[in-house]
Short mmCIF file of C-alpha atoms in Angstrom, two decimals:
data_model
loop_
_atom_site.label_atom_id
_atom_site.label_comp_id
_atom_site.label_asym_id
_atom_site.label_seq_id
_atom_site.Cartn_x
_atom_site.Cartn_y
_atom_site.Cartn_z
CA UNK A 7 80.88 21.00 -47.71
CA UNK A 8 81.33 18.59 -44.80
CA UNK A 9 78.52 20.56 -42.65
CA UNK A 10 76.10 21.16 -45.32
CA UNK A 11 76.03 17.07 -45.62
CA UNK A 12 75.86 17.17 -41.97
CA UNK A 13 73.37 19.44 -41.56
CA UNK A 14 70.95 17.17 -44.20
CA UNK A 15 71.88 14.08 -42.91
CA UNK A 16 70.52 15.51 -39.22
CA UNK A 17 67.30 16.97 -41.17
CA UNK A 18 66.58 13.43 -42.30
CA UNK A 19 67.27 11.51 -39.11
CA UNK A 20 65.42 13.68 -36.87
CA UNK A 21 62.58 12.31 -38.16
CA UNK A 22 63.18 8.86 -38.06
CA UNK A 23 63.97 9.17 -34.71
CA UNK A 24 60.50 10.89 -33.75
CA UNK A 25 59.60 7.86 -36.08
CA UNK A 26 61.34 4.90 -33.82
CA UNK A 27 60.34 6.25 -30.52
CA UNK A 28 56.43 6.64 -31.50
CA UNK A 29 56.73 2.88 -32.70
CA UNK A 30 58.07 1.75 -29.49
CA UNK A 31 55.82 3.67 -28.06
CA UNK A 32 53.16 2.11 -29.66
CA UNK A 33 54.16 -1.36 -29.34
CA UNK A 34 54.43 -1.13 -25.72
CA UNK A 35 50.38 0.57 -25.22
CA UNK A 36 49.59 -2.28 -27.55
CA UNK A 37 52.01 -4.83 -25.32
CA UNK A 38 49.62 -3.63 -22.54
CA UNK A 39 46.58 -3.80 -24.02
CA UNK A 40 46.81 -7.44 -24.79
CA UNK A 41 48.10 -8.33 -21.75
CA UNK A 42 45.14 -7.23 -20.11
CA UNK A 43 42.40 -8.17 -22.51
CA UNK A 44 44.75 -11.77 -21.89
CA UNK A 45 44.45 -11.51 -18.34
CA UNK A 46 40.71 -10.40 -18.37
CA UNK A 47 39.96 -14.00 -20.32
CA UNK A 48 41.86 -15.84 -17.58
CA UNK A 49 40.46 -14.17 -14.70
CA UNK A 50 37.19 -14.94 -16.36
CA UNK A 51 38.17 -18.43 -16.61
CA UNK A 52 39.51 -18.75 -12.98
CA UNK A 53 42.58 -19.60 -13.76
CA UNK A 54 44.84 -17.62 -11.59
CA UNK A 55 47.73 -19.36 -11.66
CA UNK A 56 47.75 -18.14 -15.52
CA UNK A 57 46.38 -14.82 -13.86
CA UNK A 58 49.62 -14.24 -11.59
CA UNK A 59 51.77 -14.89 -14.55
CA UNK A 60 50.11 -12.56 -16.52
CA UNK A 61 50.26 -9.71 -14.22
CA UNK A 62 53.75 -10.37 -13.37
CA UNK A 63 54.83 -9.81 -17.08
CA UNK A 64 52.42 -6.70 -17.03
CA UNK A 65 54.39 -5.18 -13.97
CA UNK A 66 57.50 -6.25 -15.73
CA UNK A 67 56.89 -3.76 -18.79
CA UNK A 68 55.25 -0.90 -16.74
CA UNK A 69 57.28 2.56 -16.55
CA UNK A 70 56.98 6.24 -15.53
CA UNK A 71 54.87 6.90 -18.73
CA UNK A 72 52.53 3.62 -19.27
CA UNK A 73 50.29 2.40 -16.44
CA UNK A 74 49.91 -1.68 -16.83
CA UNK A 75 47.67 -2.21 -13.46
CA UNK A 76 45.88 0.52 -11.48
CA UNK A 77 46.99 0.52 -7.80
CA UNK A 78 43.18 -0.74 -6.81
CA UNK A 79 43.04 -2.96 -9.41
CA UNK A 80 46.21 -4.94 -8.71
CA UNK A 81 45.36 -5.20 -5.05
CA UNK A 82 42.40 -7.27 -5.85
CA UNK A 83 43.98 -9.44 -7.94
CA UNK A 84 46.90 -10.05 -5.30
CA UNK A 85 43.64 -11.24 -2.91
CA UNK A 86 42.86 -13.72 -5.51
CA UNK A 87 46.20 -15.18 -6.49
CA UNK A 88 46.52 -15.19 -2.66
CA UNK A 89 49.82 -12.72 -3.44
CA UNK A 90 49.34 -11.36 0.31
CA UNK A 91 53.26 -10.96 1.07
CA UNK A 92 53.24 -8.99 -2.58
CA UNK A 93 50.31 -6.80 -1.41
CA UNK A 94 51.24 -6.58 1.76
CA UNK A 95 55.09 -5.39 0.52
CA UNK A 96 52.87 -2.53 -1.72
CA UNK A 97 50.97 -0.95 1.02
CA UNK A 98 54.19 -0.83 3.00
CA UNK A 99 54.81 2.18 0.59
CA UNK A 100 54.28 5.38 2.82
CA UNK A 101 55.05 8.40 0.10
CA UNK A 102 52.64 9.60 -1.40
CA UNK A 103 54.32 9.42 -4.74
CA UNK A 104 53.33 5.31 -5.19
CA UNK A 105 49.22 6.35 -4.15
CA UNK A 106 49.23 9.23 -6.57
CA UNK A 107 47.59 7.36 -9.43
CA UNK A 108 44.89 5.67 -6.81
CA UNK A 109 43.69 9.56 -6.23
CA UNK A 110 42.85 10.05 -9.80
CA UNK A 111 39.96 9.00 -11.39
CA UNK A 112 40.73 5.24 -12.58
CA UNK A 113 38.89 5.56 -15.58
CA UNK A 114 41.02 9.05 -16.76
CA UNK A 115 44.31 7.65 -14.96
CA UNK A 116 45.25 6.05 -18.05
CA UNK A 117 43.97 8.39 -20.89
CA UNK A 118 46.84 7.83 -23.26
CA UNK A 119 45.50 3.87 -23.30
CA UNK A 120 42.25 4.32 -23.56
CA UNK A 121 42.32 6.92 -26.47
CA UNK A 122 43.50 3.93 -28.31
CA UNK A 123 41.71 1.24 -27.17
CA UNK A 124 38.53 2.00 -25.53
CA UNK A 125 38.10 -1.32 -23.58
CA UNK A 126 40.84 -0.32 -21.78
CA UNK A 127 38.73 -0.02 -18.43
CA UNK A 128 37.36 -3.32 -18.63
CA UNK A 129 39.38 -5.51 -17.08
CA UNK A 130 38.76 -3.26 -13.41
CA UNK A 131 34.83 -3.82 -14.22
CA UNK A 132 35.24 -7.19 -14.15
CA UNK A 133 37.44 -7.99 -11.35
CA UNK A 134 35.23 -5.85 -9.45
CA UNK A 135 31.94 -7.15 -10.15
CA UNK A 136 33.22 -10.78 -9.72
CA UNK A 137 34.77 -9.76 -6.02
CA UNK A 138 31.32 -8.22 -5.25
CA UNK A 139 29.76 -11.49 -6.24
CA UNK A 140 32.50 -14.00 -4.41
CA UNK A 141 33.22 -11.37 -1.72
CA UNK A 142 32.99 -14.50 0.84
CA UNK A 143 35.31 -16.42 -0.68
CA UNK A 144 38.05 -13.58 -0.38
CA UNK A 145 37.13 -12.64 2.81
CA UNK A 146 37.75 -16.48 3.61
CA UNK A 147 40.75 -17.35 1.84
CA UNK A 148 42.19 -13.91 4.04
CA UNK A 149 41.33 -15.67 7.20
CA UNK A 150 42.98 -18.82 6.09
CA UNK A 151 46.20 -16.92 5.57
CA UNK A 152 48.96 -16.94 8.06
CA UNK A 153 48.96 -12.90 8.04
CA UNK A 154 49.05 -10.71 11.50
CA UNK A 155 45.98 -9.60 13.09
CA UNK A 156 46.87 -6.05 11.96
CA UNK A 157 47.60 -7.30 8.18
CA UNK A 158 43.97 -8.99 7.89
CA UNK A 159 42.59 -5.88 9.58
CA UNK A 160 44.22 -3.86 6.25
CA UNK A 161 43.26 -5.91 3.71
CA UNK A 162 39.47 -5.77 5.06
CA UNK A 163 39.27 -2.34 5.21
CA UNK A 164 40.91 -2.43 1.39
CA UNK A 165 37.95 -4.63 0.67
CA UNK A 166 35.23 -2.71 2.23
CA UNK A 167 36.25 0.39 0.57
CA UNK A 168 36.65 -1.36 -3.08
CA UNK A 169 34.11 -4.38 -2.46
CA UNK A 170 31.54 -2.65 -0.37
CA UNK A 171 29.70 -5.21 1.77
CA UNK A 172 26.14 -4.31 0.78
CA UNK A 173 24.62 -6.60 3.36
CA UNK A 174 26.11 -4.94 6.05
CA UNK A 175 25.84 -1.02 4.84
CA UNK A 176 21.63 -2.10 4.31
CA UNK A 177 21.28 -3.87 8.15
CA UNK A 178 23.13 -0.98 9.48
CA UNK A 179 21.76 1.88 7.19
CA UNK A 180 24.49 3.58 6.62
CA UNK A 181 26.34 4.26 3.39
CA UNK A 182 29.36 2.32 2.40
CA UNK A 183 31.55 5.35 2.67
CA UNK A 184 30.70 5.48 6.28
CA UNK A 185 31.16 2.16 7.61
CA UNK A 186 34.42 2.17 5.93
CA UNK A 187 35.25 5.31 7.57
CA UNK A 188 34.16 3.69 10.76
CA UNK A 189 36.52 0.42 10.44
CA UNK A 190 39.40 3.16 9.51
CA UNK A 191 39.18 4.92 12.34
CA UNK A 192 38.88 1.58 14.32
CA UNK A 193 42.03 0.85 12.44
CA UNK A 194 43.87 3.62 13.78
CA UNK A 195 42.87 3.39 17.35
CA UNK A 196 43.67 -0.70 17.43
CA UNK A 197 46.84 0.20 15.89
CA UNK A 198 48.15 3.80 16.96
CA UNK A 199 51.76 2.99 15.48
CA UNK A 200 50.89 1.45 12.27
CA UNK A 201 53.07 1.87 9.37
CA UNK A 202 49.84 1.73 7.31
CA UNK A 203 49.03 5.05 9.16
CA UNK A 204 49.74 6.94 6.02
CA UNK A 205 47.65 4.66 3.87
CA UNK A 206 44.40 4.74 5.79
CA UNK A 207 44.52 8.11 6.27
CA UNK A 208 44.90 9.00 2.68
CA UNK A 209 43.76 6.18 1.11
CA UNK A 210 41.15 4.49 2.88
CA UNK A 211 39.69 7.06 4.84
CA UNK A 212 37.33 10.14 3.30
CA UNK A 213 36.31 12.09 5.55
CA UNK A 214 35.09 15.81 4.97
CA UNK A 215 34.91 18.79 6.46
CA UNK A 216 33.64 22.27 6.38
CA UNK A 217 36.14 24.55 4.66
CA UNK A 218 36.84 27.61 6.86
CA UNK A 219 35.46 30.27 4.80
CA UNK A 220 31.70 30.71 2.96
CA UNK A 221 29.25 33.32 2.26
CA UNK A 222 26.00 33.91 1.73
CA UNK A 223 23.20 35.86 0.35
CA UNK A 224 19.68 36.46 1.66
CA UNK A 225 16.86 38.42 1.34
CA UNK A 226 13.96 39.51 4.15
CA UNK A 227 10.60 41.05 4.92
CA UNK A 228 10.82 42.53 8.49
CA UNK A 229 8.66 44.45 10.96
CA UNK A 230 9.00 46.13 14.26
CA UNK A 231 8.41 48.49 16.84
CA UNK A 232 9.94 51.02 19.24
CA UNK A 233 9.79 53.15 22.51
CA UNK A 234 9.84 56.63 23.23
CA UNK A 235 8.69 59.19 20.95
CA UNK A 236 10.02 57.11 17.95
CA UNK A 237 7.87 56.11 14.70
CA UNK A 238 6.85 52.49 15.51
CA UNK A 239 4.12 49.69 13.56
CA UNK A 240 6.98 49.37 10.92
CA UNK A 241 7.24 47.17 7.88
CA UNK A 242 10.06 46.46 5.28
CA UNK A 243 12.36 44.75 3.62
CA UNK A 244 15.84 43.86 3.58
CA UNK A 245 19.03 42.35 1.97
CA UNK A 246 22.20 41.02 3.37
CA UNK A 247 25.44 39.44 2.65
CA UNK A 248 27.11 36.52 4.90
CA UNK A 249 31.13 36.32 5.42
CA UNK A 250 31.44 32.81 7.07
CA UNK A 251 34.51 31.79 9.01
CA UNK A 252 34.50 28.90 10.95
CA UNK A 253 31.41 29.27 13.49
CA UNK A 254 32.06 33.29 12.96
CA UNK A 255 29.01 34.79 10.44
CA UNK A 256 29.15 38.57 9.50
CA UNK A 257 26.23 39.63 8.11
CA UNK A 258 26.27 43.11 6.40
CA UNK A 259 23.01 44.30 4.95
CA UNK A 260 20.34 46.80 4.69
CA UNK A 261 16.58 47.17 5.28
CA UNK A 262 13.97 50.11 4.46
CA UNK A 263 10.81 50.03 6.65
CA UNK A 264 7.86 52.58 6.40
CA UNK A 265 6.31 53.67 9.74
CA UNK A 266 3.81 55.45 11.92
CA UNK A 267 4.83 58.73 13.73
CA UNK A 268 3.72 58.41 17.08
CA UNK A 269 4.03 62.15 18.02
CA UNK A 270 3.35 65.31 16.43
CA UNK A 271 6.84 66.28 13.80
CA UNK A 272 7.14 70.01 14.49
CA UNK A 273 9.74 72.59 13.35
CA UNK A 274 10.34 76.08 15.06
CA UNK A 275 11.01 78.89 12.95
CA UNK A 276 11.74 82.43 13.84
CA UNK A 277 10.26 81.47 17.71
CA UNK A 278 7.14 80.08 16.01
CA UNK A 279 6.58 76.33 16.35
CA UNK A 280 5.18 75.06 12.86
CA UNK A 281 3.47 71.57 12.41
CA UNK A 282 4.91 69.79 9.96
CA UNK A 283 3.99 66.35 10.46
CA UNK A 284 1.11 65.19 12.13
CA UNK A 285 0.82 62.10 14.45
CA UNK A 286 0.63 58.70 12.24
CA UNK A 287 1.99 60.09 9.22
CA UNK A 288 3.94 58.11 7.36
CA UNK A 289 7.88 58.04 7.64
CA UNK A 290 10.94 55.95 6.46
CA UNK A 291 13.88 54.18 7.92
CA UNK A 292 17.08 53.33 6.08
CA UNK A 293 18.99 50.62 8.67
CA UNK A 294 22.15 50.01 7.13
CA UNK A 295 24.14 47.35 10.07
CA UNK A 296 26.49 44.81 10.58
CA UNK A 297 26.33 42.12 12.57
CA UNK A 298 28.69 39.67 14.00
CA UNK A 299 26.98 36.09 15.50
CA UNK A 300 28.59 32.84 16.32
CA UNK A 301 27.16 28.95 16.08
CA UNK A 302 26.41 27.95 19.55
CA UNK A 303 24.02 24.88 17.89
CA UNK A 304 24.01 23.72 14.44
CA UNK A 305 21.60 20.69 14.61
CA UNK A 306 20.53 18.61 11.31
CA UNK A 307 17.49 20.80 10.82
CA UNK A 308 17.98 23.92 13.12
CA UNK A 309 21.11 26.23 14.40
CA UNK A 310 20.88 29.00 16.78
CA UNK A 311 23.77 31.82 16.54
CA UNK A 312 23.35 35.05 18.61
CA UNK A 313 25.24 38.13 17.77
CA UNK A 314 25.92 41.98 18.49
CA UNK A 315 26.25 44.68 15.87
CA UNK A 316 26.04 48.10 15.18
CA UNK A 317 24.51 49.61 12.26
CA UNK A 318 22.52 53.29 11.81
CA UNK A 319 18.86 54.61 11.56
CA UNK A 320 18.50 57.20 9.15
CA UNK A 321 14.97 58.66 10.03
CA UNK A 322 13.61 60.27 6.13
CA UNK A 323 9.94 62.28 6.00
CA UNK A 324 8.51 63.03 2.34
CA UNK A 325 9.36 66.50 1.30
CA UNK A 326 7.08 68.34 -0.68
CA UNK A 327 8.25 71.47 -2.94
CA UNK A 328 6.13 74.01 -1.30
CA UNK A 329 7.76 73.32 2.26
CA UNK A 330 10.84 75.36 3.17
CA UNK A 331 14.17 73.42 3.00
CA UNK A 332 14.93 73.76 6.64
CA UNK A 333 12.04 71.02 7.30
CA UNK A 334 14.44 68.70 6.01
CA UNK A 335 16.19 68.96 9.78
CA UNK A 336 13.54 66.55 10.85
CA UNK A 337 15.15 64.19 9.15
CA UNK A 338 17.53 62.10 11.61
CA UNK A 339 20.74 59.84 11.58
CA UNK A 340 21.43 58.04 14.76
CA UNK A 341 23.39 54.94 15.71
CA UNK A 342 21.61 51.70 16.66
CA UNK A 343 23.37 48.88 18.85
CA UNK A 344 22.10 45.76 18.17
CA UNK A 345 21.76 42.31 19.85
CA UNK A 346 19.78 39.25 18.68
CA UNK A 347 19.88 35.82 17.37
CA UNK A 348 19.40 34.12 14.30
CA UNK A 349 17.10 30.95 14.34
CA UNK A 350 17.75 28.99 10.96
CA UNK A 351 16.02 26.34 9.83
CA UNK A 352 17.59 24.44 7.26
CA UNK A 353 16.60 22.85 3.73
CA UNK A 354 19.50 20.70 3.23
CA UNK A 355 19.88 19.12 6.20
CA UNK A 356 23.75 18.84 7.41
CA UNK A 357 24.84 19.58 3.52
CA UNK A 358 27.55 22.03 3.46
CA UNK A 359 26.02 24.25 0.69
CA UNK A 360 22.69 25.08 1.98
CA UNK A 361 19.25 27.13 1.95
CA UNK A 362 18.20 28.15 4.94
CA UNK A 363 14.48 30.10 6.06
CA UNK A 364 16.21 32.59 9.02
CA UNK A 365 14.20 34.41 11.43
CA UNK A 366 15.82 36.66 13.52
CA UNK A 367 15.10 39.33 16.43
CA UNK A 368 16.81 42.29 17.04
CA UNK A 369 17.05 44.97 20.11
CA UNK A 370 18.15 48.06 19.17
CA UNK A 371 19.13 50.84 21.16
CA UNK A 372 19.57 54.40 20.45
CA UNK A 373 19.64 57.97 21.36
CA UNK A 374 16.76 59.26 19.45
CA UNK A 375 15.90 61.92 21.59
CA UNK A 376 18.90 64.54 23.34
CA UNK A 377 19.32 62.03 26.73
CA UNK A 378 16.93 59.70 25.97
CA UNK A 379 17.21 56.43 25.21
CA UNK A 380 14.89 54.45 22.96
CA UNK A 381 14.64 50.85 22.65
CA UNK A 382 13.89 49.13 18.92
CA UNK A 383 12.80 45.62 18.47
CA UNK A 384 13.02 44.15 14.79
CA UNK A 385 11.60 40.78 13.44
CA UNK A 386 12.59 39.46 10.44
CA UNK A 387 11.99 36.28 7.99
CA UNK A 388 13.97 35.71 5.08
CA UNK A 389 16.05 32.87 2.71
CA UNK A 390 19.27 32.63 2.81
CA UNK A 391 21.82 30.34 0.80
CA UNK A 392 25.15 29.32 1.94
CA UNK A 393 27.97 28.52 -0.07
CA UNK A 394 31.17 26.89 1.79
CA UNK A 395 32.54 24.11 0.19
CA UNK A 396 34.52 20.79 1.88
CA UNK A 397 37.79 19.66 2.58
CA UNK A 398 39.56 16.26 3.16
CA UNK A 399 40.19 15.67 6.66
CA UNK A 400 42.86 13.30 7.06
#
């Protein structure tokens, strides 16, 4: 009897537990959202001694689950209740555990919030727009301060990356993002054994880089000529897929090209020598290859990359029904060495994901006839897209 009652009493409590903890729950998003729509009206009124009380009782209630202030948010309030030593203590932090919430999105950082109230985000909008506005009188108030040459330094590059300077960026035409990663490199160099290393590497600085890997696709229209007794006066078309690695670029593809005999196609047959082909009849070429090139200049417009393959020539002549099946021995399969470069000129500039028009020339050599070497030359023009993607480069 005693565990039945047991057993109901836990069915009912359960859910007044799930009950208590949502409520406290509750009361502490709308604890936070207060606070900050409190701290908003005093930071709109200037009153920042209000302003560092505020925030203090805002950090007080913070925990693991609710975010009170955004890491980039609370720095620029520090620079206006001239908190430096607290901001200064913050960015001593070197794991990257305390920056984690900086690398999200601010305005999805604190979801749970904002699903119930969706001023939420203000407060950042504000203090932002105002420190755009009175930039000067931060940037003063910082030079007042008894910090170290390397603190200032910091809390600059802090407000170039959250307070752009647009003055500056416009005289010097360059984009915000890369003066600031200018200064941070500056940073680095002035101060090789900063404990702030971590910081502007991670934080500060975004720089990006190729990723290793790409490919491509592309498709051509190509033309060329040969030596020796070969067909020559050839035109075509091609495809081709790019595997990208580093500066590496294989290219496998295929063209077809239709040509001119240059000499007479004849077969002998039971000691009789039959023409099948006369000179300038038509013929076909399948040139299936692979090429390997490298970068050796990859300019904002143009890039150069020679390379060496190997890929086959696969000689076809039409058959008709009424001609005996040995005629089809005229048709040949050789293999064609290849050197060349690839001249690209590009769409996009120095994007990573790009369109480029490639021309490209090709020498060929093969054994066409028994101990006789002939020489091809191809010329092609095509498009080409690139896909490769960046990566952070800390």
């Amino acid at each position: 009897m005693k565990r039945i009652l047991l057993f109901f009493a836990l069915i009912i409590t359960i859910p007044s537990i799930a009950q208590i903890e949502e409520e406290i729950l509750q009361s502490k998003v709308q604890k936070i959202a207060k606070g900050r729509e409190y701290l908003l009206e005093k930071f709109l009124d200037r009153d920042y001694e209000k302003v560092k009380e505020i925030k203090d009782y805002l950090l007080d209630i913070e925990d693991k689950y609710y975010v009170a202030l955004y890491p980039a948010e609370l720095w620029c309030i520090l620079m206006w209740t001239n908190e430096y030593d607290e901001l200064i203590s913050l960015l001593h932090h070197s794991d990257s555990a305390y920056f984690e919430a900086y690398q999200r999105d601010f305005y999805t950082g604190m979801s749970t919030c904002m699903r119930v109230f969706p001023r939420y985000d203000e407060l950042y909008g504000v203090v932002k727009k105002q420190s755009t506005e009175d930039r000067h009188l931060l940037e003063f108030s910082l030079q007042e301060s008894g910090l170290s040459p390397e603190d200032k330094a910091l809390i600059t590059l802090i407000l170039d990356k959250f307070i752009p300077n647009q003055s500056r960026t416009t005289v010097s035409n360059k984009t915000s993002l890369e003066t600031v990663n200018e200064s941070a490199t500056q940073f680095l160099s002035d101060f090789p054994n900063s404990d702030y290393e971590w910081f502007v590497r991670h934080v500060i600085r975004e720089q990006y880089v190729e990723k290793n890997w790409g490919m491509g696709l592309g498709l051509s229209f190509c033309s060329g000529f040969s030596s020796g007794n070969m067909p020559t006066n050839g035109i075509g078309m091609g495809v081709s897929v790019d595997v990208l690695y580093k500066k590496f670029d294989l290219t496998i593809g295929a063209s077809v090209m239709t040509l001119k005999t240059r000499v007479d196609q004849t077969y002998s047959y039971n000691g009789v020598s039959n023409l099948v082909y006369p000179k300038g009849s038509n013929c076909n070429w399948n040139l299936p290859y692979a090429n390997l090139a490298y970068t050796v200049l990859d300019h904002k417009r143009i890039a150069l990359s020679p390379f060496i393959g190997i890929g086959g020539l696969i000689e076809h002549y039409p058959q008709n029904d009424n001609k005996e099946y040995e005629y089809k021995e005229l048709d040949n399969r050789h293999l064609l060495y290849k050197a060349g470069l690839n001249f690209d000129i590009k769409f996009n500039g120095l994007d990573v994901d790009k369109d480029v028009i490639r021309i490209k020339y090709e020498f060929g050599l093969t054994e066409y006839t028994q101990g006789q070497v002939s020489a091809v030359h191809l010329i092609s023009v095509g498009l080409s897209g690139f896909l490769r993607g960046t990566k952070r480069a800390y």
